[in-house]
XYZ file of C-alpha atoms in Angstrom:
668
model
C -1.540 19.879 2.519
C -2.236 16.797 0.029
C -5.440 16.737 -2.023
C -7.456 14.116 -4.273
C -10.310 16.299 -6.471
C -12.217 13.391 -8.617
C -14.665 15.185 -11.053
C -17.841 13.022 -11.178
C -20.883 13.671 -13.976
C -23.034 15.422 -10.896
C -20.664 16.483 -8.551
C -16.814 16.614 -8.118
C -15.648 14.957 -4.727
C -12.825 16.902 -2.854
C -10.905 15.246 0.312
C -7.533 17.146 1.662
C -4.936 15.829 4.168
C -2.879 17.570 6.590
C -1.265 16.239 9.438
C -4.186 14.340 10.842
C -6.530 16.685 9.671
C -8.935 15.084 6.847
C -11.810 17.556 4.939
C -14.392 16.424 2.736
C -16.610 18.432 0.291
C -18.860 17.413 -2.643
C -19.906 20.411 -5.163
C -21.957 20.536 -8.292
C -20.043 19.210 -11.031
C -19.544 22.069 -14.221
C -19.681 19.749 -17.085
C -19.018 22.155 -19.722
C -15.292 23.267 -18.372
C -14.626 20.462 -15.534
C -11.478 22.131 -14.453
C -13.864 24.926 -12.770
C -15.540 22.867 -11.070
C -12.228 21.287 -8.987
C -11.462 24.526 -8.861
C -14.668 25.496 -7.443
C -14.105 22.876 -4.670
C -11.064 24.143 -3.605
C -12.717 27.500 -2.974
C -15.701 25.370 -0.969
C -12.839 23.920 1.158
C -11.693 26.869 1.831
C -8.011 25.761 1.321
C -5.439 28.289 -0.845
C -4.014 26.172 -4.013
C -0.747 27.628 -2.870
C -1.064 25.966 0.591
C -0.974 21.908 -1.589
C 2.178 20.366 -2.133
C 0.614 17.142 -3.968
C -2.540 17.018 -5.641
C -4.180 14.468 -7.934
C -7.145 14.274 -10.235
C -9.284 12.095 -11.630
C -11.648 13.029 -14.074
C -14.002 11.948 -17.186
C -12.409 14.341 -19.249
C -11.176 11.805 -22.086
C -13.977 9.723 -21.875
C -16.633 12.756 -22.719
C -14.415 13.478 -25.402
C -15.008 10.092 -27.006
C -18.059 9.683 -26.078
C -19.661 13.444 -27.055
C -17.351 13.068 -30.023
C -15.928 16.569 -29.126
C -12.100 15.116 -30.233
C -9.296 16.787 -32.050
C -9.393 16.445 -36.096
C -6.914 13.530 -36.229
C -5.389 11.245 -39.121
C -4.760 7.557 -39.668
C -1.797 6.250 -41.513
C -1.387 3.454 -42.227
C 0.429 0.148 -44.153
C -0.655 0.331 -47.401
C -3.836 -1.954 -48.034
C -5.140 -1.602 -44.749
C -6.583 2.302 -44.874
C -9.869 0.974 -43.948
C -8.945 -1.315 -40.498
C -10.984 1.463 -38.424
C -14.029 0.698 -40.833
C -13.554 -2.992 -41.597
C -13.646 -3.713 -37.591
C -14.559 -7.161 -36.455
C -16.725 -9.584 -38.443
C -19.220 -9.662 -35.888
C -22.986 -7.771 -35.020
C -23.694 -6.801 -31.486
C -27.408 -6.641 -32.471
C -28.430 -9.148 -34.106
C -32.490 -8.445 -34.502
C -31.440 -4.324 -35.149
C -31.987 -4.158 -38.714
C -30.800 -0.908 -38.549
C -27.799 -2.019 -36.809
C -24.670 0.117 -37.268
C -20.634 -0.287 -36.380
C -19.330 2.121 -34.347
C -17.943 4.803 -35.862
C -14.717 5.895 -35.843
C -12.633 9.068 -34.983
C -11.592 9.712 -38.029
C -12.764 9.862 -41.347
C -12.200 7.577 -43.920
C -10.918 10.650 -46.563
C -8.463 10.937 -43.711
C -6.930 7.715 -43.601
C -3.540 7.739 -45.796
C -1.537 4.887 -46.766
C 2.478 4.485 -46.333
C 4.482 1.754 -48.629
C 6.122 -1.096 -45.913
C 5.988 -4.015 -44.381
C 7.063 -5.901 -41.617
C 6.397 -10.047 -40.988
C 4.277 -11.068 -38.140
C 7.875 -12.423 -36.458
C 9.269 -8.175 -36.912
C 10.980 -9.414 -39.971
C 11.174 -6.233 -43.239
C 9.336 -7.783 -45.900
C 9.320 -4.888 -48.166
C 11.454 -1.087 -46.364
C 9.446 1.953 -45.424
C 9.396 4.038 -49.144
C 10.838 7.567 -47.228
C 10.486 9.180 -50.502
C 7.037 8.226 -50.488
C 6.361 9.563 -47.019
C 8.079 13.108 -48.148
C 6.566 13.518 -51.407
C 1.913 12.269 -50.653
C 2.227 12.080 -46.517
C 3.630 14.712 -44.964
C 1.748 17.579 -47.857
C -1.273 15.427 -47.545
C -0.662 15.793 -43.488
C 0.574 19.448 -43.587
C -2.804 20.439 -45.480
C -5.272 18.632 -43.781
C -5.510 20.790 -40.467
C -4.629 18.181 -38.370
C -4.309 18.662 -34.206
C -3.061 14.791 -34.240
C -1.953 11.743 -35.835
C -2.177 8.205 -35.493
C 0.838 5.865 -36.676
C -0.197 2.559 -36.710
C 1.865 0.193 -39.196
C 1.837 -3.779 -39.314
C 2.779 -6.122 -37.234
C 4.678 -2.599 -35.932
C 4.659 -4.197 -32.054
C 6.913 -6.832 -33.670
C 9.341 -4.470 -34.852
C 8.759 -0.356 -34.236
C 11.731 0.055 -36.568
C 9.616 1.500 -39.595
C 7.347 3.280 -37.075
C 9.499 5.013 -35.238
C 11.337 5.728 -38.306
C 8.277 7.061 -39.871
C 7.567 9.403 -36.453
C 10.659 10.442 -36.739
C 10.077 12.038 -40.132
C 6.999 13.509 -39.347
C 7.773 15.083 -36.227
C 11.410 17.408 -37.837
C 8.740 18.311 -40.887
C 5.639 19.250 -38.776
C 6.749 19.936 -35.178
C 3.390 21.091 -34.007
C 1.684 17.980 -35.028
C 0.809 15.634 -31.374
C 1.794 12.257 -33.214
C 0.426 8.892 -31.839
C 2.661 5.852 -32.406
C 1.035 2.446 -31.469
C 4.433 0.571 -31.160
C 4.253 2.950 -27.312
C 0.382 3.210 -27.149
C -0.301 -0.152 -27.414
C 2.565 -2.432 -28.355
C 0.294 -5.629 -28.576
C -0.881 -7.373 -31.464
C -4.713 -7.301 -32.984
C -4.572 -5.259 -35.386
C -7.805 -3.476 -35.410
C -8.118 -3.055 -31.549
C -4.344 -1.601 -31.798
C -5.332 0.548 -34.243
C -8.861 1.697 -32.935
C -6.583 2.380 -29.198
C -3.980 4.436 -31.614
C -6.448 6.733 -32.535
C -8.890 7.719 -29.774
C -4.943 8.351 -28.497
C -4.591 10.617 -30.963
C -8.271 11.931 -30.946
C -8.105 12.629 -27.153
C -4.299 13.968 -26.348
C -5.312 17.658 -27.956
C -8.257 17.875 -25.674
C -6.155 16.549 -22.506
C -3.493 18.554 -23.011
C -5.495 21.804 -23.673
C -7.312 20.590 -20.293
C -4.207 20.035 -18.601
C -2.617 22.940 -19.916
C -5.849 25.730 -18.618
C -5.465 23.333 -15.501
C -1.724 24.163 -14.243
C -2.190 27.463 -15.701
C -4.694 28.909 -13.129
C -2.514 26.439 -10.182
C 0.350 28.500 -11.075
C -1.736 31.888 -11.419
C -2.717 30.584 -7.473
C 0.478 30.156 -6.423
C 0.487 26.278 -6.854
C 4.304 24.860 -6.313
C 3.453 21.315 -5.778
C 3.062 17.541 -6.956
C 0.624 17.185 -9.827
C -0.249 13.858 -10.346
C -3.546 12.061 -12.367
C -4.932 9.229 -11.736
C -4.894 6.312 -14.618
C -7.394 3.593 -15.512
C -5.123 1.048 -14.395
C -4.939 2.264 -10.280
C -2.316 3.869 -10.735
C -1.304 7.492 -10.837
C 1.601 9.577 -12.703
C 2.826 12.528 -12.716
C 0.625 15.546 -14.635
C 3.373 15.522 -17.724
C 3.206 11.686 -18.762
C -0.038 12.216 -19.608
C 1.170 14.159 -22.557
C 2.466 10.734 -24.338
C -0.719 8.774 -23.580
C -3.603 10.372 -22.989
C -6.076 7.203 -23.689
C -4.213 5.738 -19.907
C -6.474 7.861 -17.851
C -9.440 6.889 -19.515
C -11.287 5.545 -16.644
C -9.960 7.663 -14.179
C -12.848 7.909 -11.907
C -13.934 4.744 -11.408
C -10.401 2.952 -10.995
C -9.511 5.689 -8.310
C -12.157 4.351 -6.252
C -11.616 1.116 -6.634
C -8.316 2.593 -5.310
C -9.732 4.133 -2.166
C -12.020 0.930 -1.168
C -9.674 -1.441 -1.108
C -7.196 0.304 1.327
C -9.967 1.171 3.407
C -12.018 -1.942 3.126
C -7.712 -3.172 4.085
C -8.540 -1.182 7.440
C -11.047 -4.002 8.936
C -9.018 -6.586 7.240
C -11.284 -7.316 4.492
C -9.694 -8.472 1.490
C -12.114 -10.207 -0.723
C -14.488 -7.842 -1.526
C -17.239 -6.236 -4.493
C -17.387 -2.908 -4.811
C -20.202 -1.245 -5.814
C -19.739 2.534 -6.700
C -23.567 4.284 -7.835
C -22.804 8.380 -8.274
C -24.762 10.704 -10.021
C -24.507 9.149 -13.363
C -23.755 5.804 -13.732
C -23.109 2.330 -11.317
C -19.412 0.425 -11.504
C -18.858 -2.632 -9.797
C -15.301 -4.349 -9.092
C -14.352 -7.437 -7.744
C -11.347 -7.236 -5.389
C -9.532 -10.884 -4.105
C -6.975 -10.271 -1.520
C -6.396 -6.739 -1.612
C -5.709 -6.610 -5.333
C -8.350 -5.518 -8.150
C -8.278 -7.581 -11.487
C -6.571 -5.869 -14.549
C -8.222 -6.257 -17.625
C -6.103 -5.770 -21.125
C -8.921 -4.266 -23.210
C -12.130 -2.106 -22.529
C -14.687 -0.588 -24.575
C -15.554 2.776 -24.751
C -18.980 3.597 -27.409
C -18.493 0.337 -28.417
C -15.031 1.185 -29.688
C -11.494 -1.294 -28.036
C -9.498 0.312 -26.134
C -5.770 -1.799 -25.262
C -4.702 -0.339 -22.433
C -4.535 -1.838 -18.927
C -7.624 -1.028 -16.820
C -9.108 -2.364 -14.205
C -11.691 -4.708 -14.616
C -14.741 -2.630 -13.903
C -18.274 -3.362 -15.216
C -20.411 -0.213 -15.089
C -23.930 0.384 -16.084
C -26.072 3.521 -16.778
C -27.666 3.084 -13.158
C -27.292 5.662 -11.077
C -28.694 8.255 -9.213
C -29.399 10.881 -11.834
C -30.373 7.912 -14.499
C -33.621 8.196 -16.050
C -36.609 6.134 -15.184
C -38.775 5.686 -18.482
C -41.221 3.306 -19.763
C -40.614 2.025 -23.101
C -42.600 1.206 -26.564
C -43.805 -1.777 -24.991
C -44.960 -0.228 -21.649
C -42.165 -1.899 -19.686
C -40.265 0.555 -17.162
C -36.931 0.976 -17.616
C -33.917 2.801 -15.504
C -30.634 3.966 -17.567
C -28.701 4.471 -19.596
C -29.766 8.030 -19.880
C -29.200 10.549 -17.113
C -30.448 13.992 -16.387
C -26.891 14.498 -15.322
C -25.613 17.751 -13.333
C -27.721 19.604 -16.062
C -30.299 20.081 -14.917
C -30.064 16.945 -12.808
C -33.186 15.100 -10.929
C -36.513 16.875 -10.675
C -35.901 17.337 -6.236
C -32.751 19.178 -7.786
C -34.972 22.006 -8.521
C -33.053 22.870 -11.497
C -35.295 22.758 -14.282
C -35.296 19.035 -14.488
C -39.065 17.402 -15.146
C -38.186 13.466 -15.842
C -38.191 10.867 -12.809
C -34.932 10.001 -12.016
C -33.536 6.908 -9.498
C -33.026 10.161 -6.776
C -36.303 11.316 -7.293
C -37.690 7.708 -6.871
C -35.744 7.477 -3.280
C -37.186 11.024 -1.975
C -40.815 9.352 -3.147
C -40.437 6.334 -1.637
C -38.607 7.727 1.896
C -34.520 6.835 1.489
C -33.870 10.192 1.248
C -34.908 13.045 2.997
C -35.159 16.018 1.173
C -33.872 18.141 4.232
C -31.067 16.296 4.758
C -28.854 15.922 1.511
C -25.634 16.753 1.772
C -26.141 17.195 6.033
C -28.248 19.567 4.806
C -26.491 21.633 2.500
C -28.817 21.343 -0.169
C -32.380 21.338 -0.346
C -34.555 18.578 -2.582
C -37.707 19.470 -3.492
C -40.191 16.745 -2.691
C -43.142 17.806 -4.558
C -40.961 17.952 -7.703
C -40.135 14.424 -7.565
C -43.873 13.258 -6.860
C -44.713 15.146 -9.991
C -42.188 13.735 -11.971
C -43.204 10.121 -10.624
C -47.170 11.105 -11.085
C -47.055 9.914 -15.669
C -45.366 6.795 -14.991
C -47.120 5.780 -12.292
C -50.325 6.451 -14.418
C -49.246 4.617 -16.676
C -48.220 1.373 -14.203
C -51.243 1.622 -12.530
C -49.936 2.374 -9.359
C -49.705 5.007 -7.065
C -46.375 7.587 -7.351
C -44.761 5.489 -4.312
C -45.124 2.345 -5.918
C -43.825 3.303 -9.046
C -41.115 5.219 -7.363
C -40.617 1.751 -5.144
C -40.451 0.308 -9.042
C -37.938 2.037 -10.496
C -35.527 0.928 -7.228
C -36.108 -2.426 -7.381
C -34.919 -2.590 -10.842
C -32.109 -0.383 -10.922
C -31.088 -3.030 -7.840
C -32.217 -6.109 -10.355
C -29.778 -3.885 -12.885
C -26.715 -3.761 -10.811
C -27.635 -7.239 -9.802
C -26.500 -8.044 -13.001
C -23.165 -5.570 -13.782
C -21.997 -7.943 -10.361
C -22.969 -10.959 -12.169
C -20.921 -9.864 -14.287
C -17.179 -9.730 -12.365
C -18.203 -12.330 -10.268
C -20.328 -15.478 -11.124
C -18.444 -14.999 -15.183
C -15.382 -15.271 -13.346
C -15.746 -18.459 -11.673
C -16.363 -16.468 -8.385
C -19.408 -17.073 -6.260
C -20.631 -13.550 -4.468
C -21.267 -14.873 -1.822
C -17.172 -15.568 -1.056
C -17.336 -11.719 -0.718
C -17.996 -8.819 1.465
C -20.111 -5.924 -0.306
C -18.908 -2.628 -0.166
C -20.565 0.337 -1.433
C -19.686 3.723 -2.062
C -20.807 6.818 -3.917
C -23.428 9.450 -3.164
C -26.147 6.694 -3.788
C -24.218 3.382 -3.113
C -25.405 2.552 0.203
C -29.000 3.131 0.070
C -29.161 0.448 -2.495
C -26.509 -1.950 -1.137
C -28.727 -3.727 1.471
C -30.802 -4.661 -1.418
C -28.628 -5.844 -3.355
C -27.131 -7.740 -1.408
C -29.693 -9.654 -0.044
C -30.715 -10.606 -4.193
C -27.450 -12.207 -4.142
C -26.848 -13.873 -1.238
C -24.220 -11.648 0.263
C -24.318 -11.320 4.348
C -21.790 -8.642 5.292
C -21.559 -5.019 4.302
C -18.459 -2.869 4.665
C -19.306 1.406 4.317
C -16.720 2.910 4.543
C -17.095 6.591 6.170
C -17.356 9.073 3.979
C -18.786 6.439 1.746
C -19.641 9.782 -1.199
C -15.943 11.057 -1.205
C -14.019 7.294 -1.631
C -12.962 7.856 -5.155
C -11.402 11.020 -4.010
C -9.902 9.425 -1.212
C -8.811 6.527 -3.626
C -6.751 9.429 -5.415
C -4.684 10.102 -2.485
C -4.391 6.118 -2.033
C -2.907 5.731 -5.151
C 0.702 4.446 -5.673
C 2.272 5.539 -8.667
C 2.369 2.373 -11.059
C 3.138 1.957 -14.910
C 1.880 -0.887 -16.727
C 3.739 -2.299 -20.009
C 2.862 -4.559 -22.671
C 4.034 -7.017 -25.250
C 3.567 -9.949 -27.603
C 5.656 -12.058 -27.857
C 3.252 -15.700 -29.066
C 4.918 -18.620 -28.406
C 4.311 -22.456 -28.134
C 4.786 -23.010 -24.391
C 8.083 -25.852 -23.904
C 11.669 -25.631 -22.438
C 12.579 -22.463 -24.346
C 9.132 -20.385 -22.911
C 10.833 -19.589 -19.003
C 13.223 -18.332 -21.169
C 11.363 -15.950 -23.497
C 9.047 -14.643 -20.524
C 12.312 -13.948 -18.341
C 13.991 -11.854 -21.505
C 11.116 -10.094 -22.333
C 9.925 -8.975 -18.145
C 13.949 -7.643 -17.963
C 13.161 -5.510 -20.766
C 9.908 -4.317 -19.851
C 11.556 -3.686 -16.107
C 14.536 -1.578 -17.624
C 12.191 0.291 -20.252
C 9.470 1.218 -17.195
C 12.264 1.702 -14.483
C 14.178 4.241 -16.763
C 10.863 6.570 -17.418
C 10.292 6.669 -13.363
C 13.186 7.684 -12.895
C 12.982 10.443 -15.853
C 9.680 11.633 -13.984
C 11.621 12.265 -10.983
C 9.602 9.090 -9.058
C 12.938 7.356 -6.854
C 12.491 5.484 -4.237
C 11.835 1.222 -3.357
C 10.083 -0.492 -6.372
C 7.770 -3.464 -6.478
C 7.542 -5.589 -9.758
C 4.137 -7.671 -11.039
C 4.252 -9.668 -13.695
C 1.175 -11.254 -16.027
C 1.055 -13.754 -18.705
C -1.431 -13.737 -21.305
C -1.689 -18.367 -22.288
C -4.364 -19.397 -24.435
C -5.007 -23.365 -25.681
C -3.737 -22.834 -29.748
C -6.791 -22.644 -31.267
C -8.203 -20.895 -28.688
C -9.672 -16.683 -29.656
C -8.519 -14.683 -26.671
C -6.483 -15.724 -23.499
C -6.576 -15.805 -19.915
C -4.514 -13.737 -17.517
C -1.570 -15.864 -15.325
C -0.220 -14.282 -12.248
C 2.757 -14.868 -11.986
C 5.772 -13.380 -8.892
C 8.493 -12.132 -11.009
C 10.696 -13.245 -8.001
C 9.938 -16.570 -8.913
C 11.471 -16.132 -12.913
C 14.718 -17.961 -11.977
C 12.995 -20.795 -10.924
C 9.619 -20.584 -13.066
C 9.703 -23.867 -14.934
C 7.221 -25.362 -18.220
C 5.196 -27.062 -15.837
C 5.078 -24.462 -13.605
C 3.133 -21.927 -16.425
C 0.628 -25.263 -17.635
C -0.480 -25.686 -14.200
C -1.108 -22.098 -13.159
C -3.051 -22.038 -16.804
C -5.145 -25.126 -16.011
C -5.701 -23.633 -12.493
C -7.039 -20.628 -14.440
C -8.713 -22.282 -16.829
C -10.618 -24.978 -15.010
C -11.858 -21.240 -12.865
C -13.565 -19.240 -15.589
C -14.366 -23.009 -18.049
C -14.996 -25.195 -15.633
C -12.533 -27.607 -17.515
C -8.507 -27.330 -18.847
C -5.671 -29.005 -17.890
C -6.737 -32.250 -20.617
C -3.910 -34.310 -21.498
C -2.719 -33.270 -24.881
C -3.908 -29.727 -25.395
C -1.132 -28.077 -26.595
C -1.006 -24.637 -24.191
C 0.505 -20.969 -26.205
C 1.692 -17.700 -24.248
C 0.779 -14.917 -26.169
C 1.862 -12.628 -24.114
C 2.409 -10.242 -20.957
C 2.174 -7.106 -18.750
C 5.423 -5.731 -16.388
C 4.596 -3.062 -13.724
C 6.357 -0.947 -11.790
C 4.860 0.121 -8.702
C 5.921 2.852 -5.483
C 3.983 2.618 -3.048
C 2.730 6.002 -0.630
C 2.748 5.910 2.913
C -0.102 5.080 4.885
C -2.903 7.844 5.035
C -4.062 8.320 8.453
C -7.582 7.145 9.554
C -10.912 8.940 7.846
C -13.641 9.976 10.204
C -16.851 10.335 9.281
C -17.683 14.082 8.589
C -20.570 15.632 11.015
C -23.634 16.922 9.802
C -24.493 18.981 12.531
C -28.566 18.324 11.730
C -31.483 18.287 13.909
C -33.864 15.699 12.900
C -36.670 13.276 14.268
C -36.562 9.980 15.757
C -38.085 8.381 12.805
C -38.663 8.179 9.233
C -41.798 6.632 7.327
C -40.447 4.730 4.073
C -41.640 2.766 1.873
C -40.224 -0.034 -0.199
C -43.182 -2.140 -2.083
C -45.085 -3.446 1.125
C -46.302 -1.987 3.919
C -44.698 1.452 5.256
C -41.617 1.111 7.771
C -41.040 3.001 10.795
C -37.295 3.658 10.246
C -35.061 4.752 13.271
C -33.053 7.817 12.136
C -29.219 7.949 13.303
C -26.334 10.316 12.674
C -23.248 8.677 10.591
C -20.801 10.544 12.308
C -22.054 9.222 16.202
C -22.848 6.128 15.248
C -22.231 3.156 17.384
C -24.465 -0.191 17.100
C -27.398 -0.221 15.230
C -30.622 -2.501 14.076
C -33.073 -2.274 11.051
C -34.751 -0.898 9.804
C -33.354 2.165 10.366
C -31.345 5.339 8.187
C -28.041 6.322 8.350
C -27.278 10.589 7.835
C -24.286 11.411 7.121
C -23.301 14.531 4.906
C -21.965 12.556 1.521
C -24.307 9.965 1.604
C -27.359 8.359 3.474
C -27.123 4.184 4.644
C -29.779 2.132 3.985
C -30.645 -0.595 6.509
C -33.532 -2.829 6.045
C -35.173 -5.402 8.274
C -33.108 -8.554 9.186
C -29.132 -6.159 8.830
C -27.495 -5.194 11.858
C -24.023 -3.447 12.800
C -21.582 -1.419 14.334
C -18.311 0.663 13.078
C -15.348 -1.073 13.924
C -12.068 0.833 15.130
C -11.562 1.834 11.866
C -14.690 3.448 10.983
C -15.764 1.234 8.549
C -19.773 0.364 9.325
C -20.170 -3.703 9.585
C -23.723 -4.905 8.994
C -24.370 -7.964 8.737
C -27.359 -10.591 7.882
C -29.304 -12.045 10.974
C -30.502 -15.441 10.268
């Protein structure tokens, strides 16, 4: 049996596949011990751990450790003269009108930052050798006495030549064998000193947390008789064996959102759709991504709590507009939704667990797009009176009734999500009207049509069991490893050869890692170049098929860069403008076999033929339908399933296709 378990902020989702049978389950998350929620899902699904042959897991453990500052005590070691790099950061100011603005705090105290005498130039040449005597005399004793669980090494220009950093790591490992070591040439071997230092420090900061989490998880699995393969989802949209995460935990930072995008892509492909805007609205946040021809874009860098992390991630934009996002009024009397969330504990007021503040989920209950006795297929009854009470103060301050306040909160949540979608589409040179909107997560299908209307999107594809698509994505994910390197050279006749040589080096190293992890089988390769005009501060990714490398010319590179630049900035490729290669990322993928078809889980609920919904105007009488037996549909209607409810406003109609996906189109 194959099982995917995704731990979210509010619910933990499970999808199990055995033969042609698919089982899905949702249980409340346990934020203090996410692994407990994962095993609760196995128990609720009636699955003995000993029967599982392939377990894939995704969670927000690393992200939460950074956000909540619950990482391990660490030390930071850098080249002499660069001790304050994590504190100086970039000379920018994110909030220019905030008189109390402060840069985001790094995960290490200044007194825990150390220097070593050495210097390597940007071309990799040695300016000053590593002073090993100083390391042995001063640094190692300081690390031994500091009570650190991990140390981050980030020497100047280690991306160009790791010789000093590798030697320093070996010396520390020999003297302090119990100390975890994160070295920048292994974690983020790319230029930009601050971003590389931040990534390495955060990797060291979360590594003991991830190690402890995986230790507990694996111990519980072993105790239960599990003897299968255990993999962890990465931020880049691929999985790797759990033991690989012990070398670079930062790569699993955004595993949950990435899994959702992968699951959405695989399910949409069954209906022949490759151009998508995915929209994952869960309990805590909403994640959106753009998919072009069946492939999601990769970003070289992301941020958590204002701190840059230089690791390949799916290009996902996140906003604090989940089902549990709090609805509130600011000091200026303006209505707000998020980013604060009620989370899993206590959760929305309607959950009846002690929450009293209004949330987006409460707004749906009030306006009628969630029926209290149909939540989770009837497995969890909501308190409608508590939801109404939670909105009373908001309604009074806005000068409207409770339903009007709830409808306003939903419209604001829609506006927040529309803005996030514009960030991954319009601002990337893509017209959202050229894509189908694919909503998932427990709350996504409730708002999909309203979001599509705002963006001019005329087709919505809703997968079966949309509330557990992230867990399905875990099982859909291939084994993937992406390695990056900085190779800054002006575009000339030698550049294609440099790209080919660097690609061969990265390919050999990655395939050797796959072999060491027992990942045999046919492998696929990908290559993305970072290029820019000379004088520009940042780069544009340019995709190249590795099979084309023997035939690649300088003219080809210039033409592809110009096309990519024009798509984003509407200009590029003008005569006389010189271009340079900055770096490249080489990916190796081992694909999995196709998954069986996933069908909607039957709820078995009895329901009236219609229900009243208030979306801002006159009340509507919406048809009530079962997602498991649905064929054709025309709005207004509510389609109730086990993991999610789909709201179909007037003017939308559609049907399920042969792949189980619900295709909705705007009429007229």
